[in-house]
XYZ file of C-alpha atoms in Angstrom:
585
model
C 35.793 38.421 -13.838
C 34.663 35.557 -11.899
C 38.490 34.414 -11.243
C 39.694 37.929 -10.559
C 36.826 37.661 -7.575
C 38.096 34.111 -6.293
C 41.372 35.890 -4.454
C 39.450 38.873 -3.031
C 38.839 37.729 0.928
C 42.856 37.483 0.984
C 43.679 40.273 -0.633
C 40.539 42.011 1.144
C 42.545 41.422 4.324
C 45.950 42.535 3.244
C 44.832 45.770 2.175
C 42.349 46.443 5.885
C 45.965 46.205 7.366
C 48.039 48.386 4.560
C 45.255 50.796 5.152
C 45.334 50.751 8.617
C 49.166 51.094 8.977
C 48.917 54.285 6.641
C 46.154 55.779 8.515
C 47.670 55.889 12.030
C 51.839 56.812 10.508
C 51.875 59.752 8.473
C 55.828 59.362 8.415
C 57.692 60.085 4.917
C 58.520 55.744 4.581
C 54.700 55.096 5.210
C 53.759 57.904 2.158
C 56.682 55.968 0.195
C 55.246 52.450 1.309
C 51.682 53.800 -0.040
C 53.337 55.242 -3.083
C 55.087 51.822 -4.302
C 51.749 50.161 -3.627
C 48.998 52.284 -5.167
C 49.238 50.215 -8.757
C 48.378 47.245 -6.745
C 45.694 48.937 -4.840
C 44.296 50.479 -8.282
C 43.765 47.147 -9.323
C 42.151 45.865 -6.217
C 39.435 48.363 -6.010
C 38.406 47.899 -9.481
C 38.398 43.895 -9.069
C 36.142 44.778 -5.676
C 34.093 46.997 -7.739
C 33.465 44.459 -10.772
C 32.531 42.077 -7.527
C 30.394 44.708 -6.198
C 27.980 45.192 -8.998
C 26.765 42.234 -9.128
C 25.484 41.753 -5.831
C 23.130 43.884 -3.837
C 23.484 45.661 -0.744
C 22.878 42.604 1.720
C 24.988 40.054 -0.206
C 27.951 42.837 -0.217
C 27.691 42.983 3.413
C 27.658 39.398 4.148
C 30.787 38.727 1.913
C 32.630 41.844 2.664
C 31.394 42.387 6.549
C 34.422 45.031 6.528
C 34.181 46.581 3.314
C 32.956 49.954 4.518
C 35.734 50.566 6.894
C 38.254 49.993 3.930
C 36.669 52.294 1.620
C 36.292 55.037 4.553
C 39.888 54.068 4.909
C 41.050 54.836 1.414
C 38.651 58.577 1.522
C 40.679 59.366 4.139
C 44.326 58.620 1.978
C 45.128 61.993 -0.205
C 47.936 59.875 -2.007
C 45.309 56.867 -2.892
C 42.661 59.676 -3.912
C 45.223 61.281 -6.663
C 46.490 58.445 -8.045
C 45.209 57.897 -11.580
C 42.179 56.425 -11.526
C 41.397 55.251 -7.785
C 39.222 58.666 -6.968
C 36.999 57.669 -9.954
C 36.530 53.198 -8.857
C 36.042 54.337 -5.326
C 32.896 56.404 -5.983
C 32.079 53.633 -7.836
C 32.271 50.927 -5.073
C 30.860 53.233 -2.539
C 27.507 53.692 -5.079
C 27.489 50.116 -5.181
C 26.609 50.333 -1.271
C 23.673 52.407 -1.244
C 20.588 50.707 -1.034
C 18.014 53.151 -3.166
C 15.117 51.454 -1.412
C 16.179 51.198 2.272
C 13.730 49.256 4.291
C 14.918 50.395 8.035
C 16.301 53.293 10.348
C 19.755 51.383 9.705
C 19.986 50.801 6.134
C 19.190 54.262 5.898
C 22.052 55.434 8.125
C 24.231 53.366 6.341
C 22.919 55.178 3.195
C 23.586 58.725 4.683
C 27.048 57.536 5.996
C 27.817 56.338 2.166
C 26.903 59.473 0.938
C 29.257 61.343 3.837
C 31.970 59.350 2.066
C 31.243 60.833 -1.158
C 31.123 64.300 0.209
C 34.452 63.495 1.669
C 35.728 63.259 -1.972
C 33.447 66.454 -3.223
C 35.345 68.424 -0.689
C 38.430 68.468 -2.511
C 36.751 70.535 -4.512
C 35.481 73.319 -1.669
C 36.850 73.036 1.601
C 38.589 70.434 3.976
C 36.190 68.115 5.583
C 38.103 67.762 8.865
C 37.010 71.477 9.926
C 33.654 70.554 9.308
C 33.391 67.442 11.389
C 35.351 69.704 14.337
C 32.291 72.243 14.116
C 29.810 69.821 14.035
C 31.258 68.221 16.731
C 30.665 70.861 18.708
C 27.507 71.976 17.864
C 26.286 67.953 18.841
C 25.339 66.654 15.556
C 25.876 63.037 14.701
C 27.555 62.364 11.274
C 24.409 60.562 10.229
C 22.279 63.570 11.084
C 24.639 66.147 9.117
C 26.381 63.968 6.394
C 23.131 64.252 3.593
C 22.864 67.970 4.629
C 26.127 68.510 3.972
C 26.394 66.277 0.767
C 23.286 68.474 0.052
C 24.584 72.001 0.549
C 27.964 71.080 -1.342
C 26.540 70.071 -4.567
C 24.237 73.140 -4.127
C 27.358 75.323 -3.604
C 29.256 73.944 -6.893
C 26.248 74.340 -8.826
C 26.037 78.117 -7.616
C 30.092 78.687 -8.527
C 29.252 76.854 -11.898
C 26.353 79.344 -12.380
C 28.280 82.652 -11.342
C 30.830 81.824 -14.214
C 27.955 81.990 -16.638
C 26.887 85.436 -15.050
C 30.291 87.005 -14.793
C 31.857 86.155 -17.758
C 35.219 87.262 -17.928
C 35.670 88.160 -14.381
C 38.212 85.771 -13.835
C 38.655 86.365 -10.155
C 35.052 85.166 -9.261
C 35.368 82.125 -12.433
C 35.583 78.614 -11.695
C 39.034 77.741 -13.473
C 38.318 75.219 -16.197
C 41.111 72.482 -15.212
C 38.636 72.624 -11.840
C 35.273 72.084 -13.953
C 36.782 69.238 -16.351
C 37.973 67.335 -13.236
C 34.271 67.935 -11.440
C 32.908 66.282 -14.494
C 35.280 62.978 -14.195
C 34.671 62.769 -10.674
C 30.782 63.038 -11.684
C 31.210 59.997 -14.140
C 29.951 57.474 -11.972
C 27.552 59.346 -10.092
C 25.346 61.018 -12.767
C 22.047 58.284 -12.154
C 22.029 59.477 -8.210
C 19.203 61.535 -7.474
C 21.038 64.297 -5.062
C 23.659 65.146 -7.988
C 20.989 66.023 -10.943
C 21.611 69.527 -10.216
C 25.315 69.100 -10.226
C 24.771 67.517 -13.527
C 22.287 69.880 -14.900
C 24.951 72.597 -14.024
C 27.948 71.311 -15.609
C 26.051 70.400 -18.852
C 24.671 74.008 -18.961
C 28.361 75.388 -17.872
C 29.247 78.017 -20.627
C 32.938 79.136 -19.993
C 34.984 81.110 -22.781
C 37.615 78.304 -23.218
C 38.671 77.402 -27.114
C 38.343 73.560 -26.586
C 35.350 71.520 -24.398
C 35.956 71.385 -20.878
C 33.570 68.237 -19.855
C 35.328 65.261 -19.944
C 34.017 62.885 -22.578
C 33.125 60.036 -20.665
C 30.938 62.265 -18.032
C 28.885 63.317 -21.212
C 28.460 59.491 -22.682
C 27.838 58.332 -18.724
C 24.714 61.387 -18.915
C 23.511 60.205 -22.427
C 23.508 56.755 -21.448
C 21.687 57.083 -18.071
C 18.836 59.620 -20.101
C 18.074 56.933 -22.837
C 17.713 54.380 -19.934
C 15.875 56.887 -17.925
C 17.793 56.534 -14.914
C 17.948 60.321 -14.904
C 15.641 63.013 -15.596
C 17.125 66.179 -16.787
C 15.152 69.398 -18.783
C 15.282 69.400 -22.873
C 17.232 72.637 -22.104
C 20.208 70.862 -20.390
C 20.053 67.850 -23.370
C 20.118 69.927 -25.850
C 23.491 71.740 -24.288
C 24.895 68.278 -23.849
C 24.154 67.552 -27.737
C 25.560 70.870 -29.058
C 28.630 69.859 -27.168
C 29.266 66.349 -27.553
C 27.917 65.249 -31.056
C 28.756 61.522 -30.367
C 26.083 61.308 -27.771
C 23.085 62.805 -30.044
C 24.173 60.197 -32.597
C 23.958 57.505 -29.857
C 20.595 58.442 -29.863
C 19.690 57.942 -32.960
C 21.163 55.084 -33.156
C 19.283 53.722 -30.136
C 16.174 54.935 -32.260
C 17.469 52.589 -35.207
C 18.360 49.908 -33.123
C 14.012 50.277 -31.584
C 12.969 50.807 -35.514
C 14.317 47.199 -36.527
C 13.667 45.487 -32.967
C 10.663 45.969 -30.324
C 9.180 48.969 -31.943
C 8.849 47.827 -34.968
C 5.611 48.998 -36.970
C 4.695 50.456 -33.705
C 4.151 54.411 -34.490
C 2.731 55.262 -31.333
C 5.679 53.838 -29.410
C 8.467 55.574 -31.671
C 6.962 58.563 -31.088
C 6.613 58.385 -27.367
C 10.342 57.521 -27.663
C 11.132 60.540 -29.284
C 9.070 62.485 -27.290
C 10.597 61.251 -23.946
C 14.419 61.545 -25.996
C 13.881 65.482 -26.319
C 14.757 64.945 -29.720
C 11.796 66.880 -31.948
C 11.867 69.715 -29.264
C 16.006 69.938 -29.109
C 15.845 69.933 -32.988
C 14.419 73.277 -32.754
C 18.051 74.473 -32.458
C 18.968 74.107 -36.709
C 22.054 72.498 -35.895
C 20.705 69.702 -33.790
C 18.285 69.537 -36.536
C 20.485 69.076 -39.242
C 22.751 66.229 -37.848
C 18.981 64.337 -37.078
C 17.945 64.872 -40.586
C 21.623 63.722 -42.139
C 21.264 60.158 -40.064
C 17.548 59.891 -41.749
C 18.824 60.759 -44.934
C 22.049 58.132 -45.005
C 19.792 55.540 -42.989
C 17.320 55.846 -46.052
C 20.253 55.291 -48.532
C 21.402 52.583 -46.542
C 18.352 50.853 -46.049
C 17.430 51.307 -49.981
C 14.268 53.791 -48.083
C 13.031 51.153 -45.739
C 9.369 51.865 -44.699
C 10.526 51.860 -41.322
C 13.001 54.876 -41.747
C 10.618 56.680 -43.942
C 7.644 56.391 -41.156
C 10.550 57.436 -38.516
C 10.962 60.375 -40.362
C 7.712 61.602 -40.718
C 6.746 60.976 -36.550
C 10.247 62.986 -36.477
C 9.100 65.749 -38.412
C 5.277 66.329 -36.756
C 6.764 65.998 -33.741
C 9.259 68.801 -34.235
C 6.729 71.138 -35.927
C 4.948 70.679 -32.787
C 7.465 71.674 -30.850
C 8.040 74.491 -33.063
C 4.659 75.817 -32.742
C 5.148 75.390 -28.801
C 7.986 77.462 -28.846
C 6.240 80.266 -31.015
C 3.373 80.158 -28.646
C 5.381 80.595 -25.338
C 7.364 83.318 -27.303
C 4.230 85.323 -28.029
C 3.194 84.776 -24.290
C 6.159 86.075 -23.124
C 5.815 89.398 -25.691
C 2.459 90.040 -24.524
C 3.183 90.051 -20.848
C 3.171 93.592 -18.867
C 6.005 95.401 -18.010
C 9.223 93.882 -17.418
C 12.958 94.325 -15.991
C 15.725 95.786 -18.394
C 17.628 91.904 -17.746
C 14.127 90.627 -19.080
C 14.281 92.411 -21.786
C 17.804 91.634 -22.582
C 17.119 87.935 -22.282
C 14.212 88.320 -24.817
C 16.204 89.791 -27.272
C 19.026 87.308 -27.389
C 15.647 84.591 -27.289
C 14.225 86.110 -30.135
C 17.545 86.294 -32.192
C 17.446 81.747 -31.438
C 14.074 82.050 -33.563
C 15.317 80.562 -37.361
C 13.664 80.880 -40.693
C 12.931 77.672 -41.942
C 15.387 77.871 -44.776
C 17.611 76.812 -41.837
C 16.156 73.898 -41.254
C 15.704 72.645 -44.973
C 18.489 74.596 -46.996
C 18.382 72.628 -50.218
C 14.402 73.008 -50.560
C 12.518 75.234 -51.962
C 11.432 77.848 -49.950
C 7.484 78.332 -51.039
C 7.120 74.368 -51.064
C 8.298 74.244 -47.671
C 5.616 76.441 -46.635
C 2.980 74.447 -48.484
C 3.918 71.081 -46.947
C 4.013 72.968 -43.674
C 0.088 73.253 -43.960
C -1.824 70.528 -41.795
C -4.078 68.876 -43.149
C -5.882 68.765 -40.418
C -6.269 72.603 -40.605
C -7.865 72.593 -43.939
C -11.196 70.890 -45.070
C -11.458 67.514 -45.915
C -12.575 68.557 -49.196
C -10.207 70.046 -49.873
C -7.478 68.033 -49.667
C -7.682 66.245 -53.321
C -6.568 70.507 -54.610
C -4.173 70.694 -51.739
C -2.100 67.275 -53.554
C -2.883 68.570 -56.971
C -1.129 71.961 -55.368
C 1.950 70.037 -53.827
C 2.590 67.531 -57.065
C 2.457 70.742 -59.230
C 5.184 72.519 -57.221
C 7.328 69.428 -57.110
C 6.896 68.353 -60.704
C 8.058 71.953 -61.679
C 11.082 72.009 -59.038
C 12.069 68.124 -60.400
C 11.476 67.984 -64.124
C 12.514 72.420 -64.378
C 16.252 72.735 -64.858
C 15.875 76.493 -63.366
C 15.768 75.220 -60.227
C 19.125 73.391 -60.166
C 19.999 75.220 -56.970
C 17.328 73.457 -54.800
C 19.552 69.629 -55.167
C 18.046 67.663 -57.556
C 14.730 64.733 -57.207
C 16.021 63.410 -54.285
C 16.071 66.532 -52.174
C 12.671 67.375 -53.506
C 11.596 63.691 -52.454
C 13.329 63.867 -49.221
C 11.677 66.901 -48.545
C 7.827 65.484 -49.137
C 8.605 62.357 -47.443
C 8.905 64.339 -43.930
C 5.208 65.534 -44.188
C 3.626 61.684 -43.437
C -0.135 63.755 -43.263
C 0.558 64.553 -47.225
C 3.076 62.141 -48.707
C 0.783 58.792 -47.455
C -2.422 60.146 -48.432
C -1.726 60.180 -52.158
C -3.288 56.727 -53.065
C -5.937 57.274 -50.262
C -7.240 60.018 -52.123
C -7.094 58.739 -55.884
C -9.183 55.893 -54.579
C -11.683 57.731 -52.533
C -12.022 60.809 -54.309
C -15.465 61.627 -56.357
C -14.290 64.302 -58.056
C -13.247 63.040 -61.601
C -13.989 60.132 -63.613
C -10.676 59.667 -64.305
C -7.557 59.992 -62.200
C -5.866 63.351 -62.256
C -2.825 63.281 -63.939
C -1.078 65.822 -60.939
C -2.067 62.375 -57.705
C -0.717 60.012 -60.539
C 2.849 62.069 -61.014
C 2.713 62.350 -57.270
C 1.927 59.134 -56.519
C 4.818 57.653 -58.676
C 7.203 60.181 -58.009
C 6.928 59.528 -54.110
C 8.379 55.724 -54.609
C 10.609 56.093 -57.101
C 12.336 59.637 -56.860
C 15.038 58.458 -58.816
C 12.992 57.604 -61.628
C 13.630 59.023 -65.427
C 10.754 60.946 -66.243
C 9.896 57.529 -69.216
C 9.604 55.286 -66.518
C 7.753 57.723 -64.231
C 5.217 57.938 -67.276
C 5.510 54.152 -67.652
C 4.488 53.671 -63.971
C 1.733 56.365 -64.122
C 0.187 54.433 -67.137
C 0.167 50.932 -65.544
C -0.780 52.621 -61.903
C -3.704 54.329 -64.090
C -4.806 51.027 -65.493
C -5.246 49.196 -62.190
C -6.667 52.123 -60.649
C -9.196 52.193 -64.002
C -10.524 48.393 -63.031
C -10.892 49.032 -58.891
C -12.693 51.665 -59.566
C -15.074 49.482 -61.104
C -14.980 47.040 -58.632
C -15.934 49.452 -56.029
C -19.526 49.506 -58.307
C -19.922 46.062 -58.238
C -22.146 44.049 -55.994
C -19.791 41.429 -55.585
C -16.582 41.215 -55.034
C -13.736 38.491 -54.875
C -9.957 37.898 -54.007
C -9.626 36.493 -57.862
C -11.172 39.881 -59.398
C -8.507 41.805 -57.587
C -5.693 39.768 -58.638
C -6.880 40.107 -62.258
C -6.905 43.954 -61.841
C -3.941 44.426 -60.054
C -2.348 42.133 -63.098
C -3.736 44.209 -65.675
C -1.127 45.910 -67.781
C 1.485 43.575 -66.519
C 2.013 41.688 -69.764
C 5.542 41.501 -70.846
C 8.474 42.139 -68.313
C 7.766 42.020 -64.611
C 7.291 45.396 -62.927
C 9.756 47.138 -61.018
C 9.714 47.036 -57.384
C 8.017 50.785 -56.895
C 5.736 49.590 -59.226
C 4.869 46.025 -57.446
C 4.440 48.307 -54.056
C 2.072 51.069 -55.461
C -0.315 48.273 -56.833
C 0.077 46.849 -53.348
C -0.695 50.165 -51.801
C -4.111 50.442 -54.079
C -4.944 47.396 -53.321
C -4.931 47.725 -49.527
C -7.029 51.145 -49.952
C -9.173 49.493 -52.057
C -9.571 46.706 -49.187
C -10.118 49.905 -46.370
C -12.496 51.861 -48.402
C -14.923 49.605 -50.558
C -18.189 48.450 -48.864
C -16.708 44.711 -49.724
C -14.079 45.102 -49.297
C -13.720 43.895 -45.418
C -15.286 40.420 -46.627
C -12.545 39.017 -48.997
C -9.383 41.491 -46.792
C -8.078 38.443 -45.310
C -8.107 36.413 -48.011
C -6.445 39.015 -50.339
C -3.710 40.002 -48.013
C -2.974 36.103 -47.890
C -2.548 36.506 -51.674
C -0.180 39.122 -51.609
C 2.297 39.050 -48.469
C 3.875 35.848 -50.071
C 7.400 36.967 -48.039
C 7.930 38.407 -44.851
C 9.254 41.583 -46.391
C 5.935 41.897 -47.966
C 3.946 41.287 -44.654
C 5.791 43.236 -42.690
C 5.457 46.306 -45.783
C 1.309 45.507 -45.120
C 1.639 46.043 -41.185
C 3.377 49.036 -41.791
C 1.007 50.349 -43.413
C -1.845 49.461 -41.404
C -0.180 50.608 -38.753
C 0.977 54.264 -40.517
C -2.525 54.624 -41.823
C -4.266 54.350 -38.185
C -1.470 56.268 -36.762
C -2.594 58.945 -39.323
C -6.268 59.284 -39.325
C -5.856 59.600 -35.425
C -4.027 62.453 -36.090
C -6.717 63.753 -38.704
C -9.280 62.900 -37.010
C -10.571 61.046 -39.982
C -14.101 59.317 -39.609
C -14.779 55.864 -41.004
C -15.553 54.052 -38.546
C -15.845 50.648 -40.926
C -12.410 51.043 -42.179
C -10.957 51.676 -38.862
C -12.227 48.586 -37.289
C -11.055 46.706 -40.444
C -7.615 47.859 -40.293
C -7.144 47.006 -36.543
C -8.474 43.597 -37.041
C -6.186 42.915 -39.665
C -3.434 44.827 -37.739
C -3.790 42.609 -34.480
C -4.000 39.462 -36.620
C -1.157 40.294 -38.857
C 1.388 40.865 -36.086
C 0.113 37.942 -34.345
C 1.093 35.932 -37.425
C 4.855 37.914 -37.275
C-alpha cells in the first residue's frame, strides 16, 4: 500500500486535468476518451482512498490541497459514476473528508459541502441535482446553507418510498422496484457508520418486498453487522433482528465475536459477557425461535468442540437468563398493550398478527421434554430458599426418568437432557452448593448425587455414574465432618478429597466434582477462609485448573447476585480469592 501511495502527487495531477477536460467538452471523443480511461481511474481512486484512511482530515488537506475539487469533479461525471465500482470508492474517499468533530465555522462548511457531494450521488436515485441548485439559486441560498437540508430531506424521502412498499404491498405502481433497493443498499456500503443515514439503514434492513431471492446486497448487510458489534452505529433490536433473519452469516459473526471475547478479554468475566450480549440484541432477538435456534446450535457444537469448556457452558447459561428476560419483557408489554382502552381496527390488526409471533416453548427447545422445560423455567429466585434442596430433588427425578427410561426415546437421548439443564446456570451450578450446605439429611440424597454426576459427565454409563456417585459420596461423607471440627487444615482436605481414590486414577468429571466440593467446602465452612489460599495452591497445579477455580468464583458471585443470596463471609472470601487469582493469571 505504501508503494501504491509513492506515485499519487503525479498521477493526482494527471487526473485534475483529465477531469477538467471532460467537464468543460461533453463531445462524443471526450465520452470515448473517458470511456478508455475509467479502468485507470478505478484504480486511482481506490489507491487515493487506501491513502486517505490513514490520515485525518488536516493531513489529507495538506498532501492533497486539491483533492476536493477532483472528487466534486468525478460527482459531476455520469460515465465515471456507472462504471463498476467507482460510485462505491468515491463515497468512500469523500467519508474520508469529513471531520466528525469539526472545530470551526470552516471545517464545518467543508463538512456540509462533503455531504452535498454525497447527495449528488443519492440523487440518482430521486431527482437530478442540477434543478435543485437552479431553484435554490434563486431563492438565495448558499450551497453550504442548503446542502445538509437537502442530504437530510433525501434520505428522509427514500426511507418514506422504502416504507410505502411495506404498506402497499402488491401495488406495484407506488413499489420501489427491487433492482432500485439492491443498488441503494451497495451505494449504502460505505456509509452505514454516518449518523444522517441510520434511518436509511434502519429502512432498508426493515424493507419487506415480495421478491423470491434477498434484495440487500451482501456486503451492505456484513458493512451493518460489522459497524453494530463495533458500535459505530446504533440501530433498534427490531431492525437487527430483520438483518439476522435475512443474512444468517452476520448473526454467526456474532457469535463468533462472542467466542473470540469468551477465550480473550472477557474471559471469566460474567458480568462483561453479559453486558455484551445485552448491547448485541442477541437474548432479546432470540425471542424470534429461529434466531434462537441457530444461537443454541453454535453453543451446542462450540461445547462439542471445546470437549464442554467452562467458558461455553457459563456463556450459555448468561445466554439463556438473559433471553428469558427478554421473554418475560415481551409478555409484559403484550399484556400492556391488551389491557389498553379502545383502539383503531389497524391496531387491532397489528395485535393479532403480534400475538400469532408469541411461540410455545416447545419451539424453542424441540428435543426436550416439555414438563421439564417448565420446571427449569422456575427461578429460583421466585421460590424460597428452603426450598430449593426439593426443587433439585424435583429436577434430578425428572431427568433421571427422561435419561435412564427408554419411553422417552423421542426427547434425544442424555445429551439433550444435559444440554437442556446446563442452560438454567441458577439450577445446574447449585447442585454441590446445596449437598454441602444443606441440613436436611444426615446423609446425601441419592436424587443431588445422580444430579450432581450426571451434570459433568452426561455421557456417562449408568456403572460409572454409580461409580462416581459412590466416590463423590465418600468425600462428601469426610467434609462433612470437617465442617464439625474446630480445626481445620490444607492436609485434612487433601486426605478427604483422596479418600476412595485407591486403585486407578479418577476420571476427569470425577477429579472436577471433588474440586467443586472442595471449593464449597472452602466458601461455606466457618474455617474454611483461613487455610482457602493455601488449599487452592494445592489444587490449581496447571493453568487449566486455575483458570477452572476463577471460573467458578467468578460464576458463583455472578449467581448469588442474581439470587440475592446472603453470606456475607463467603462473599468477601470469594472476591478476595477472585482478585488475587486473576492477578496471578
Amino acid at each position: 500500500m505504501a508503494q501504491d501511495s509513492v506515485g499519487l502527487p503525479s498521477d493526482f495531477q494527471f487526473w485534475m486535468r483529465k477531469l477538467s477536460v471532460w467537464d468543460l467538452a461533453s463531445t462524443l471523443e471526450t465520452q470515448q476518451d473517458t470511456c478508455r480511461h475509467l479502468p485507470r481511474f478505478q484504480e486511482f481512486l481506490r489507491q487515493l482512498y487506501e491513502a486517505l484512511k490513514e490520515m485525518d482530515s488536516n493531513a489529507i488537506i495538506e498532501r492533497f490541497p486539491t483533492v476536493g475539487q477532483l472528487l466534486a469533479k468525478t460527482c459531476r461525471n455520469p460515465l465515471i459514476l456507472a462504471y463498476d465500482e467507482s460510485q462505491k470508492i468515491l463515497i468512500w474517499c469523500l467519508c474520508c473528508l469529513i471531520k466528525k468533530d469539526p472545530q470551526n465555522s470552516g471545517e464545518s462548511k467543508f463538512n456540509s459541502w462533503t455531504r452535498g457531494l454525497l447527495s449528488h450521488i443519492l440523487s440518482t436515485f430521486r431527482f437530478d441535482i442540477k434543478e435543485v441548485d437552479l431553484f435554490t439559486q434563486v431563492l438565495g441560498y448558499a450551497p453550504t446553507d442548503y446542502y445538509p437540508g437537502l442530504l437530510k430531506n433525501m434520505v428522509l424521502s427514500l426511507v418514506s418510498e422504502l416504507r410505502e412498499n411495506h404498506l402497499n404491498g402488491f401495488n406495484t405502481q407506488r413499489r420501489m422496484a427491487p433492482e432500485r433497493v439492491r443498488s441503494l443498499s451497495r451505494v449504502c456500503v460505505p456509509l452505514v457508520t454516518l449518523p444522517d443515514f441510520e434511518p436509511l439503514v434502519e429502512a432498508l434492513l426493515t424493507y419487506h418486498g415480495h421478491e423470491p431471492q434477498e434484495v440487500l446486497w451482501p456486503e451492505f448487510c456484513d458493512a451493518v453487522n460489522e459497524a453494530f458489534l463495533l458500535k459505530k452505529i446504533s440501530l433498534p433490536t427490531s431492525a437487527i433482528l430483520c438483518l439476522w433473519l435475512r443474512h444468517l452469516p452476520s448473526l454467526e459473526n456474532t457469535m463468533l465475536h462472542l467466542f473470540e471475547k469468551l477465550i480473550s478479554s472477557e474471559r471469566n468475566f460474567l458480568r462483561r459477557i453479559e453486558c455484551f450480549m445485552k448491547d448485541s440484541s442477541l437474548p432479546a432477538a432470540a425471542c424470534h425461535p429461529a434466531i434462537f435456534r441457530v444461537v443454541d446450535e453454535m453453543f451446542r457444537y462450540a461445547l462439542l468442540e471445546t470437549d464442554g469448556a467452562l467458558e461455553v457452558l457459563a456463556a450459555i447459561q448468561v445466554f439463556t437468563r438473559c433471553f428469558v428476560e427478554a421473554l418475560e419483557k415481551e409478555d409484559k408489554q403484550r399484556c400492556q398493550e391488551n389491557q389498553r382502552g379502545k383502539e383503531s381496527f389497524q391496531q387491532t390488526a397489528l395485535k393479532q398478527v403480534d400475538i400469532q409471533l408469541k411461540f410455545a416453548f416447545k419451539t424453542y427447545f424441540p428435543y426436550a421434554s416439555p414438563s421439564l422445560v417448565m420446571v427449569l423455567l422456575q427461578h429460583p429466585k421466585d421460590i424460597p430458599q428452603g426450598l430449593w434442596h426439593q426443587a433439585l430433588k424435583h429436577i434430578s427425578e425428572m431427568l433421571k426418568e427422561v435419561v435412564e427410561d427408554q419411553t422417552h426415546g423421542s426427547y434425544g437421548g442424555p445429551f439433550e437432557s444435559w444440554f437442556l439443564f446446563v442452560h438454567f446456570g441458577g439450577w445446574a451450578d447449585m447442585v454441590a452448593e446445596q449437598l454441602m450446605t444443606s441440613e436436611a439429611e444426615a446423609e446425601a440424597p441419592e436424587a443431588l448425587l445422580w444430579l450432581l454426576a450426571f451434570s459433568c459427565s452426561p455421557g456417562a454409563g449408568h456403572q460409572q455414574r454409580a461409580q462416581t456417585m459412590v466416590e463423590v459420596k465418600a468425600v462428601l461423607s469426610c467434609l462433612m465432618k470437617l465442617l464439625r471440627s474446630p480445626t481445620l487444615s490444607a492436609r485434612d482436605l487433601q486426605a478427604a478429597a483422596g479418600e476412595g481414590g485407591e486403585g486407578a486414577p479418577r476420571p476427569p468429571a470425577c477429579q472436577q466434582l471433588i474440586r467443586r466440593l472442595l471449593l464449597n467446602f472452602l466458601l461455606w465452612a466457618p474455617g474454611g477462609h483461613a487455610i482457602a489460599q493455601e488449599v487452592i495452591t494445592l489444587m490449581a497445579q496447571t493453568d487449566a485448573i486455575m483458570h477452572e477455580i476463577i471460573g467458578f468464583l467468578d460464576q458463583t458471585l455472578y449467581r448469588w447476585d442474581h439470587l440475592c443470596v446472603e453470606a456475607p463471609r463467603s462473599r468477601k472470601l470469594a472476591r478476595e480469592l477472585l482478585a488475587e487469582l486473576r492477578g496471578q493469571a
